[in-house]
Coordinates of C-alpha atoms in Angstrom, one line a residue:
M1 CA 0.0 0.0 -0.3
D2 CA 0.9 3.6 -1.0
D3 CA -0.4 5.6 1.6
K4 CA 0.9 5.7 4.8
T5 CA 1.9 7.4 7.2
T6 CA 5.5 7.3 9.4
E7 CA 5.5 3.3 11.2
G8 CA 3.9 1.7 8.1
T9 CA 0.1 2.7 9.5
L10 CA -2.5 4.1 7.0
T11 CA -4.5 7.1 6.8
R12 CA -7.7 5.9 8.4
R13 CA -9.6 7.0 4.6
A14 CA -6.5 5.0 2.9
F15 CA -6.2 2.6 5.5
L16 CA -10.5 1.7 5.1
A17 CA -10.1 1.4 1.5
A18 CA -7.6 -1.1 1.7
A19 CA -7.8 -3.3 4.7
G20 CA -12.0 -3.2 4.5
G21 CA -12.7 -6.1 1.5
A22 CA -15.7 -5.9 -0.8
A23 CA -17.4 -3.1 1.5
A24 CA -15.2 -0.4 0.8
A25 CA -15.5 0.2 -2.7
L26 CA -18.9 -0.2 -2.5
L27 CA -20.4 3.1 -3.7
L28 CA -22.7 5.1 -0.6
P29 CA -23.9 8.2 0.4
E30 CA -21.4 10.4 3.7
P31 CA -23.1 10.3 6.1
L32 CA -25.3 13.2 8.3
V33 CA -22.1 15.0 11.1
A34 CA -25.5 14.9 13.5
G35 CA -24.5 12.1 16.1
P36 CA -26.3 8.8 17.0
A37 CA -29.1 9.4 19.0
R38 CA -29.1 8.3 22.3
T39 CA -30.0 5.2 24.0
P40 CA -30.5 4.1 27.9
A41 CA -27.3 3.3 29.5
P42 CA -27.7 -0.9 30.9
P43 CA -25.5 -1.7 33.1
V44 CA -21.9 -3.2 32.2
P45 CA -22.1 -7.0 32.5
A46 CA -19.8 -8.9 34.4
E47 CA -19.1 -10.9 30.5
E48 CA -18.8 -9.2 27.4
W49 CA -17.1 -9.9 24.3
R50 CA -14.9 -6.5 23.5
G51 CA -12.7 -7.0 20.1
V52 CA -11.2 -4.8 18.2
W53 CA -9.5 -5.8 13.9
I54 CA -5.4 -5.3 14.0
S55 CA -4.6 -6.0 10.3
R56 CA -1.6 -7.0 8.7
F57 CA -1.7 -3.5 7.4
E58 CA -1.0 -2.4 11.2
W59 CA 2.1 -3.5 12.0
T60 CA 4.7 -5.2 9.5
S61 CA 6.5 -2.6 8.6
G62 CA 10.3 -2.2 10.5
S63 CA 12.3 -4.3 11.8
G64 CA 12.0 -7.3 14.1
D65 CA 12.6 -4.9 17.4
D66 CA 10.4 -2.1 15.6
V67 CA 7.7 -5.1 14.9
S68 CA 8.2 -6.4 18.7
G69 CA 7.8 -3.3 19.6
R70 CA 4.7 -2.2 17.7
L71 CA 2.8 -5.3 19.2
A72 CA 3.6 -4.9 22.2
R73 CA 2.9 -1.2 22.3
M74 CA -1.7 -2.7 20.9
M75 CA -1.9 -4.7 23.4
R76 CA -1.2 -3.0 26.1
S77 CA -3.0 0.0 25.5
L78 CA -5.9 -2.5 24.9
A79 CA -4.8 -3.7 27.6
Q80 CA -5.3 -0.8 30.3
G81 CA -8.7 0.7 27.6
N82 CA -10.2 -3.3 29.3
F83 CA -10.6 -4.3 26.0
N84 CA -10.1 -8.5 26.4
A85 CA -10.0 -9.5 22.9
V86 CA -8.1 -8.9 19.3
V87 CA -9.0 -10.5 15.8
F88 CA -5.5 -10.7 14.3
Q89 CA -4.2 -10.8 10.8
V90 CA -1.9 -13.3 10.5
R91 CA -2.6 -14.9 6.3
G92 CA -3.7 -12.3 4.2
Q93 CA -2.8 -13.1 0.4
G94 CA -1.3 -16.4 -0.2
D95 CA 1.1 -15.8 2.2
T96 CA 1.7 -15.8 6.2
L97 CA 2.8 -13.5 8.5
Y98 CA 3.9 -16.3 10.4
P99 CA 6.1 -19.4 9.1
S100 CA 4.4 -22.1 7.2
S101 CA 5.4 -25.4 5.7
I102 CA 3.1 -24.8 3.2
E103 CA 3.4 -20.8 1.8
P104 CA 6.7 -18.4 1.1
W105 CA 6.7 -15.7 4.2
S106 CA 4.1 -12.3 3.7
P107 CA 6.4 -9.7 1.4
M108 CA 5.7 -6.4 4.1
L109 CA 7.8 -8.2 6.5
S110 CA 11.9 -7.4 6.6
A111 CA 14.1 -11.0 7.0
S112 CA 14.4 -9.7 11.0
A113 CA 11.2 -9.9 11.4
R114 CA 10.0 -13.1 10.0
A115 CA 13.4 -14.0 12.4
I116 CA 11.3 -13.3 15.7
D117 CA 7.8 -14.9 14.1
P118 CA 5.9 -12.3 15.0
A119 CA 2.3 -14.1 15.1
S120 CA 3.9 -16.3 18.3
V121 CA 5.1 -12.6 19.3
A122 CA 1.7 -11.4 19.2
I123 CA -0.2 -14.2 21.1
R124 CA 2.8 -13.9 23.7
E125 CA 2.4 -9.9 24.0
A126 CA -2.1 -10.6 24.1
R127 CA -1.2 -13.2 26.8
R128 CA 1.4 -10.5 29.1
N129 CA -2.5 -8.6 29.1
G130 CA -4.9 -10.5 29.8
L131 CA -6.3 -10.3 25.9
Q132 CA -7.3 -13.1 24.1
F133 CA -6.5 -13.9 20.7
H134 CA -8.3 -15.1 17.5
A135 CA -5.9 -15.8 14.3
W136 CA -7.6 -13.5 11.2
L137 CA -7.1 -15.9 7.9
N138 CA -7.9 -14.4 4.5
L139 CA -9.4 -17.4 3.1
L140 CA -10.1 -17.3 -1.1
V141 CA -8.0 -14.3 -1.7
V142 CA -4.4 -15.5 -3.4
W143 CA -3.4 -12.2 -4.4
Q144 CA -3.9 -8.8 -5.0
S145 CA -1.8 -5.8 -7.1
R146 CA -2.4 -2.7 -8.5
E147 CA 0.1 -3.5 -11.6
K148 CA -1.3 -6.5 -11.9
R149 CA 1.7 -8.4 -11.3
P150 CA 1.7 -12.0 -10.4
P151 CA 4.0 -12.9 -6.6
T152 CA 8.0 -12.8 -6.7
D153 CA 8.3 -16.3 -4.4
P154 CA 7.8 -19.2 -7.0
R155 CA 6.4 -20.8 -4.6
H156 CA 2.9 -19.1 -4.1
P157 CA 0.0 -20.7 -4.4
F158 CA -0.6 -18.0 -7.1
F159 CA 1.4 -20.4 -9.2
R160 CA -0.8 -23.2 -8.6
F161 CA -4.3 -22.0 -8.5
A162 CA -4.1 -18.3 -10.7
N163 CA -1.1 -17.8 -12.7
P164 CA -2.3 -16.7 -16.5
S165 CA 0.3 -17.3 -18.3
D166 CA -0.6 -20.3 -18.1
P167 CA -4.6 -20.3 -17.9
A168 CA -5.4 -24.2 -19.0
R169 CA -3.3 -24.6 -15.3
A170 CA -5.7 -21.7 -13.6
T171 CA -8.3 -24.2 -12.7
G172 CA -8.8 -22.7 -9.6
V173 CA -9.2 -18.9 -10.0
V174 CA -12.6 -17.1 -10.0
R175 CA -13.5 -17.5 -14.3
D176 CA -16.2 -14.9 -15.9
A177 CA -18.9 -16.0 -18.1
A178 CA -16.8 -16.4 -20.9
R179 CA -15.0 -18.5 -18.6
R180 CA -11.5 -16.3 -18.6
P181 CA -10.0 -16.2 -15.4
I182 CA -10.8 -13.4 -13.5
T183 CA -6.6 -13.0 -12.0
Y184 CA -7.5 -9.0 -10.7
G185 CA -10.8 -8.0 -10.6
D186 CA -12.2 -6.5 -7.2
S187 CA -9.9 -4.5 -5.0
D188 CA -7.3 -5.7 -7.7
Y189 CA -7.3 -9.3 -5.4
T190 CA -7.7 -12.6 -7.5
W191 CA -10.2 -14.9 -5.5
L192 CA -10.3 -18.9 -5.5
S193 CA -13.7 -20.4 -6.5
P194 CA -15.1 -22.6 -3.6
G195 CA -16.1 -24.4 -6.4
N196 CA -13.0 -26.5 -7.5
P197 CA -12.1 -29.4 -4.1
E198 CA -8.7 -28.4 -4.2
V199 CA -9.2 -24.9 -3.0
E200 CA -11.0 -26.2 0.0
A201 CA -8.1 -29.3 1.1
Y202 CA -5.5 -26.1 0.1
C203 CA -7.4 -23.8 2.9
R204 CA -8.5 -26.1 4.8
A205 CA -4.4 -27.5 4.7
V206 CA -3.2 -23.7 5.1
V207 CA -5.5 -23.3 8.4
L208 CA -4.5 -27.0 10.4
D209 CA -1.1 -25.9 9.9
F210 CA -1.9 -22.4 11.8
I211 CA -2.8 -24.2 14.6
R212 CA -0.7 -26.9 14.4
R213 CA 2.0 -24.8 15.2
H214 CA -0.4 -21.3 17.1
Q215 CA -2.0 -21.8 20.6
V216 CA -4.7 -19.4 19.7
D217 CA -8.1 -19.0 21.2
G218 CA -9.6 -18.1 17.4
L219 CA -10.5 -18.2 14.0
H220 CA -12.0 -15.4 12.1
W221 CA -12.6 -15.2 8.4
D222 CA -13.4 -11.9 6.8
D223 CA -15.7 -10.8 4.0
R224 CA -13.4 -11.7 1.5
T225 CA -14.7 -14.9 2.4
A226 CA -16.9 -14.6 -1.0
M227 CA -17.4 -14.6 -4.3
P228 CA -18.2 -10.6 -5.1
H229 CA -17.9 -11.7 -8.7
G230 CA -20.8 -13.8 -8.3
A231 CA -21.2 -17.1 -9.9
S232 CA -17.8 -18.7 -10.8
H233 CA -17.3 -20.0 -14.4
D234 CA -14.1 -22.5 -14.3
P235 CA -14.0 -25.7 -15.1
V236 CA -14.1 -27.5 -11.9
S237 CA -17.4 -26.1 -10.2
L238 CA -19.4 -26.6 -13.8
E239 CA -18.1 -30.2 -14.1
R240 CA -19.6 -30.6 -10.5
W241 CA -22.4 -28.3 -10.5
K242 CA -24.1 -30.9 -13.3
G243 CA -22.8 -33.9 -11.9
R244 CA -21.9 -35.6 -8.0
G245 CA -20.6 -32.7 -6.8
N246 CA -24.5 -31.1 -6.4
P247 CA -26.4 -34.2 -4.3
M248 CA -28.9 -32.0 -3.6
G249 CA -29.6 -30.7 -7.3
L250 CA -28.8 -27.0 -7.2
G251 CA -30.4 -26.1 -10.8
D252 CA -29.3 -21.7 -9.7
L253 CA -25.3 -21.6 -9.8
R254 CA -25.1 -19.1 -7.7
E255 CA -27.1 -21.4 -5.0
W256 CA -24.5 -24.2 -5.3
Q257 CA -21.3 -22.2 -5.9
R258 CA -22.9 -20.2 -2.5
D259 CA -23.6 -23.8 -0.4
Q260 CA -19.9 -25.4 -1.6
L261 CA -18.6 -21.8 0.6
S262 CA -20.8 -23.7 3.0
R263 CA -19.0 -27.0 2.6
M264 CA -16.1 -25.4 3.0
L265 CA -16.5 -23.7 6.5
S266 CA -17.8 -26.6 7.6
N267 CA -15.3 -28.3 6.9
I268 CA -12.4 -26.2 8.3
H269 CA -15.1 -25.9 11.9
A270 CA -14.9 -29.3 11.9
A271 CA -11.0 -30.2 10.9
A272 CA -9.8 -27.8 13.4
T273 CA -12.8 -27.8 16.5
A274 CA -11.6 -31.7 16.0
E275 CA -7.6 -30.8 17.1
Q276 CA -8.7 -27.8 19.1
P277 CA -12.2 -28.4 20.8
R278 CA -12.3 -24.7 22.4
L279 CA -11.0 -22.9 19.2
L280 CA -13.8 -20.2 18.9
V281 CA -14.6 -20.1 14.8
S282 CA -15.8 -16.9 13.4
A283 CA -16.8 -14.5 10.7
S284 CA -16.7 -10.8 9.6
P285 CA -19.6 -10.6 6.2
F286 CA -20.4 -7.5 4.8
G287 CA -22.7 -5.1 7.3
I288 CA -26.0 -5.6 5.4
Y289 CA -27.3 -9.4 5.2
D290 CA -30.3 -8.7 2.3
K291 CA -30.9 -6.2 1.3
N292 CA -34.5 -6.6 -0.1
R293 CA -35.8 -7.3 3.6
V294 CA -35.1 -4.0 4.6
P295 CA -37.1 -1.0 4.4
G296 CA -34.8 1.4 1.7
Y297 CA -31.5 -0.4 1.0
G298 CA -32.7 -2.3 -2.3
R299 CA -30.0 0.3 -3.5
F300 CA -27.2 -1.0 -1.9
K301 CA -25.5 -4.3 -2.4
D302 CA -25.7 -6.7 0.8
C303 CA -23.9 -10.8 1.6
V304 CA -27.1 -12.4 -0.2
H305 CA -27.7 -11.1 -3.2
D306 CA -23.5 -9.9 -4.2
F307 CA -21.2 -11.3 -2.1
N308 CA -23.0 -14.7 -2.2
T309 CA -22.6 -15.3 0.9
D310 CA -24.7 -16.7 3.9
G311 CA -23.8 -15.6 7.9
E312 CA -26.9 -16.6 9.1
A313 CA -27.3 -20.3 7.8
W314 CA -23.3 -20.7 9.1
L315 CA -25.0 -19.9 12.1
R316 CA -28.1 -21.6 12.1
D317 CA -25.2 -25.2 11.0
G318 CA -22.9 -24.6 14.0
I319 CA -19.9 -23.7 10.8
I320 CA -19.4 -20.3 12.5
D321 CA -19.9 -20.1 16.1
A322 CA -20.0 -16.1 16.2
L323 CA -20.5 -14.0 13.5
M324 CA -19.1 -9.9 13.4
P325 CA -21.2 -8.0 10.3
Q326 CA -19.1 -5.2 8.6
I327 CA -21.8 -2.4 10.2
Y328 CA -19.4 0.5 8.8
W329 CA -21.9 2.7 8.6
K330 CA -22.7 5.4 12.0
D331 CA -25.8 6.7 12.4
G332 CA -26.9 10.7 11.7
G333 CA -30.2 10.2 9.6
R334 CA -28.7 8.6 6.2
A335 CA -28.9 4.9 4.9
P336 CA -27.2 2.6 5.8
D337 CA -27.2 2.7 9.5
F338 CA -25.2 0.8 12.4
S339 CA -28.5 0.3 14.7
T340 CA -30.6 -0.8 11.7
L341 CA -27.6 -3.0 10.4
A342 CA -27.7 -4.3 14.6
R343 CA -30.8 -4.6 15.3
D344 CA -32.1 -6.6 12.1
W345 CA -29.2 -9.1 12.2
N346 CA -30.0 -9.4 16.1
D347 CA -33.6 -9.3 15.0
H348 CA -33.2 -12.3 12.5
N349 CA -31.0 -14.6 14.9
R350 CA -32.2 -17.4 15.4
S351 CA -29.5 -19.8 16.0
G352 CA -28.7 -19.8 19.3
R353 CA -24.7 -18.1 18.6
P354 CA -24.5 -14.4 19.2
V355 CA -23.6 -11.9 16.8
W356 CA -20.9 -9.7 18.2
P357 CA -21.3 -6.0 16.3
G358 CA -18.8 -4.8 14.1
S359 CA -18.1 -1.0 14.4
A360 CA -15.1 1.3 12.3
L361 CA -13.8 4.2 14.4
G362 CA -13.6 5.5 10.1
D363 CA -16.7 5.2 8.3
Y364 CA -15.4 5.3 4.4
G365 CA -12.9 8.8 5.7
G366 CA -15.9 10.0 8.2
L367 CA -14.6 10.0 12.0
Q368 CA -16.2 7.6 14.2
P369 CA -14.2 8.2 17.8
L370 CA -14.5 6.0 20.4
R371 CA -16.4 8.5 23.2
G372 CA -20.0 9.2 21.9
V373 CA -20.4 7.6 18.4
Q374 CA -18.5 3.7 19.9
E375 CA -19.8 4.5 23.1
S376 CA -23.7 4.3 22.2
Y377 CA -23.2 1.4 19.9
V378 CA -22.0 -0.6 22.6
R379 CA -24.8 0.4 24.8
L380 CA -27.2 -0.3 21.7
A381 CA -25.9 -4.0 22.4
R382 CA -26.1 -4.4 25.3
Q383 CA -29.5 -2.9 24.9
L384 CA -30.1 -5.6 21.9
R385 CA -28.1 -8.1 24.5
M386 CA -26.3 -9.2 21.6
G387 CA -23.3 -9.9 24.1
G388 CA -20.2 -7.7 22.9
N389 CA -19.1 -5.5 20.3
T390 CA -15.8 -5.2 17.8
F391 CA -14.5 -2.4 16.4
F392 CA -12.6 -1.8 13.1
S393 CA -9.5 -1.0 13.7
Y394 CA -6.5 -0.6 15.5
S395 CA -4.9 2.3 14.0
A396 CA -8.0 4.1 13.7
A397 CA -7.6 5.7 16.8
P398 CA -4.1 6.5 19.0
D399 CA -2.7 3.8 20.7
A400 CA -3.4 6.0 24.5
E401 CA -7.3 6.9 23.3
W402 CA -7.3 3.2 22.8
A403 CA -6.3 2.7 26.6
S404 CA -8.8 6.5 28.0
A405 CA -11.0 3.6 26.9
R406 CA -11.5 2.6 30.3
G407 CA -12.8 6.5 31.3
F408 CA -16.0 6.0 29.6
L409 CA -16.2 3.3 27.2
Y410 CA -15.0 0.5 29.6
P411 CA -15.3 1.1 33.5
S412 CA -14.3 -1.8 34.7
K413 CA -12.7 -5.4 33.3
A414 CA -15.3 -8.4 31.9
A415 CA -14.4 -12.1 31.0
V416 CA -14.8 -12.8 26.7
P417 CA -17.9 -14.6 27.1
V418 CA -18.3 -18.6 26.3
P419 CA -21.1 -18.6 23.8
P420 CA -23.6 -21.0 25.1
L421 CA -24.3 -23.6 22.4
R422 CA -19.8 -24.3 22.9
K423 CA -20.4 -24.2 26.7
A424 CA -22.5 -26.8 26.6
P425 CA -22.6 -28.1 23.1
Q426 CA -26.1 -30.0 22.0
T427 CA -24.5 -32.4 19.4
G428 CA -21.2 -33.7 18.2
Q429 CA -19.9 -34.6 14.5
V430 CA -18.7 -37.1 13.4
L431 CA -15.5 -36.6 10.2
G432 CA -12.9 -38.9 7.8
L433 CA -11.1 -40.0 4.8
V434 CA -13.1 -41.7 1.9
R435 CA -10.6 -43.4 -0.3
D436 CA -10.1 -46.5 -2.4
R437 CA -8.4 -49.4 -1.8
S438 CA -5.2 -48.5 -2.8
G439 CA -5.1 -45.1 -0.2
R440 CA -6.1 -42.8 -3.1
P441 CA -8.5 -40.6 -2.2
L442 CA -12.4 -39.7 -3.3
R443 CA -13.9 -36.5 -4.6
D444 CA -17.7 -36.2 -4.3
V445 CA -18.8 -39.3 -2.2
W446 CA -22.1 -38.9 -1.1
V447 CA -22.0 -38.6 2.2
S448 CA -25.4 -38.8 4.4
L449 CA -26.8 -39.0 7.8
E450 CA -29.6 -41.1 8.2
G451 CA -32.3 -39.2 8.1
R452 CA -31.5 -36.0 7.6
R453 CA -32.2 -34.9 4.1
Y454 CA -28.3 -33.2 3.5
V455 CA -25.6 -35.1 1.8
H456 CA -22.3 -34.1 2.6
L457 CA -19.3 -34.1 0.7
S458 CA -16.1 -36.2 0.6
A459 CA -13.1 -33.4 -0.7
A460 CA -9.8 -33.0 -3.1
D461 CA -8.2 -35.5 0.0
G462 CA -11.3 -37.3 0.7
F463 CA -11.6 -35.2 4.1
Y464 CA -15.7 -35.1 4.1
A465 CA -17.4 -34.4 7.9
I466 CA -21.1 -33.7 9.4
P467 CA -21.3 -31.1 11.6
S468 CA -24.4 -30.9 14.6
V469 CA -25.1 -34.6 15.1
P470 CA -28.0 -35.0 17.7
P471 CA -25.8 -38.1 20.1
G472 CA -27.1 -41.9 20.6
T473 CA -25.6 -44.1 17.5
R474 CA -26.2 -42.8 14.2
K475 CA -25.8 -44.0 10.9
I476 CA -23.9 -42.7 8.2
V477 CA -23.6 -43.7 4.7
F478 CA -21.2 -43.7 1.9
D479 CA -22.4 -43.6 -1.4
A480 CA -19.5 -43.4 -4.2
G481 CA -22.5 -44.0 -6.9
N482 CA -22.4 -46.8 -9.5
G483 CA -24.2 -49.0 -7.0
Q484 CA -20.6 -48.4 -5.0
R485 CA -22.5 -47.6 -1.5
V486 CA -21.3 -48.7 2.6
E487 CA -23.1 -47.9 6.3
R488 CA -21.5 -47.3 9.3
T489 CA -23.0 -47.0 12.8
V490 CA -21.1 -44.3 15.5
P491 CA -22.1 -43.9 18.7
V492 CA -21.9 -39.3 19.2
R493 CA -22.1 -38.0 21.9
R494 CA -22.3 -33.8 22.6
G495 CA -19.6 -31.3 22.3
A496 CA -17.1 -35.2 20.9
A497 CA -15.7 -35.4 17.1
V498 CA -16.6 -39.9 16.0
R499 CA -13.6 -40.4 13.4
V500 CA -14.6 -42.7 10.4
D501 CA -12.2 -43.6 7.9
I502 CA -13.8 -45.8 5.3
T503 CA -11.8 -47.7 2.1
G504 CA -13.4 -48.9 -0.2

C-alpha cells in the first residue's frame, strides 16, 4: 500500500479503503455529521466481548525490534482500556505472517521481522496483557496487485491456482461467464473458487498448519470469504455442478456456489475444532445481510445478492460460532446506519449463537471516535443483549485513545463470554477420510446422516465432515455412485468428534 503514515500505518481513509475489503469499494452516500440518538445505558455486564481488529497493514513494517515494540504497545493499550480480545491478521493473500511449511512469507515483513515469528510475538503479548487472541486468515483471496503483477516467489499458491501465463492450469481461480480467469478483479484481488475441491483442501491445510504451530483462542474469516464476482464459471465448478458435486440438485449456479462455500467453512470448522475443541470460529461478513428485508435499502449491496454468502446459515448450521458483521456506517439520518442493521442482524438470529456487531472508527473517511459514537453502539448492543462489540480497527485511533476507553466505554474489566452452544454443546460431529483400496482419496462421495436430507461431500483429499449430529447411535451412509455404498453405525456424544475413515 502506498498511502502510509509513520511506522507503516495507513491514514484513516486510506486504511479503510485498503483493508476494508469489498465493503470499501461500495459507492455509498456520505453519512450526516449529526451524532446518533442516545439510548439508555444498561449495566456493564460481567461477561462481554470487547474485540478489536488488527490488520496486517497496521503492524508489519520495520525491523523485528520495530514489530515487537509495536505489538507490545498495541496489546498494552487495549488491556489498559479494558478490551479483552484481538482479532489479529496472520494471513492476507496466499502468503503468511508466521513461519509456514505450505506458503511463503509475506513480502510485507523484513528479514529480521520474520526471524522473530511475529504471530508468536503477538500471541505472547496478548496473553501477557490478558487478551484473547483470535487469528484472522483471509481464505479465498490468493493475491492482490494494483500493478497486475504476479508474486515474485515461485512457491506462492497464485501459481498453483491462478497463473495467467498458463490459463489451462488456472483451475482454481474464479472465471467470468466467458470462462476467462479473473486474475485481478474486485479490489485488484485474485479470488479462488470454493467450487473447486482442491481450493477447499488447500485452505483447510493452511488453517491446520497454523493452529498446529500456534495456540490461539479462535479463528476468524473476514468479508473476503465471499464471491464478489457472482457465479464462477471455472471448469471444475461447472463439471461438479452438473454432476456428483451437486447432491442437492441445486439448479442455480450461484446458489450452488454459495452452498459450496458453506461446505468449505463447515469442513474447516470441523477439522480445526477436532484438533482444538476450545477454538471459537468466527466470521465478519458484509454488514447488510439482505437489502430487500430492510426498508429503503434496496439500492445497496448485500451478502446474499452481491457477495453470495449466507452468514445466517453459517450460524444456524453451527459452522460458525460467532458472527461479527461489518456494520461500518454510522447513525445520523441516512441509510445505511449502524443501529438499523445491528437490529436487523439481531432480530433474525435464531441460531443460539452470538452476533457481535462490528463498527468502524472511520466510516470510509468519516470519523467515528470511541467517545460518543462508539459508546452509543456499545449501549445498543447491551440493550439488545447481543453480548459485545467489535471495533475496526486499531490504527484508526492513537494508543492513548484505546487506553482511555476505561474512563468512558469500559469502566471495569469483563470476561470474554463463551457462547452457550460452545459451553454446553448439544450435538457432536462425525468426520474422516474416504479412500479407495489403493489409498487414493475419493472426491465427491456422498456422505449422509440417516434421517437427514442434506448430503455432505468428500473433498479433494477425501476429507468429509458432518456437523451438528444429535447424540446417540447414528447411521452414516457413504455413496460413491455406480452402486458403491457403505454404511457405518457410530456412537455420537455431545461436544465430541467421532472419526470414521472409509476404504473401499
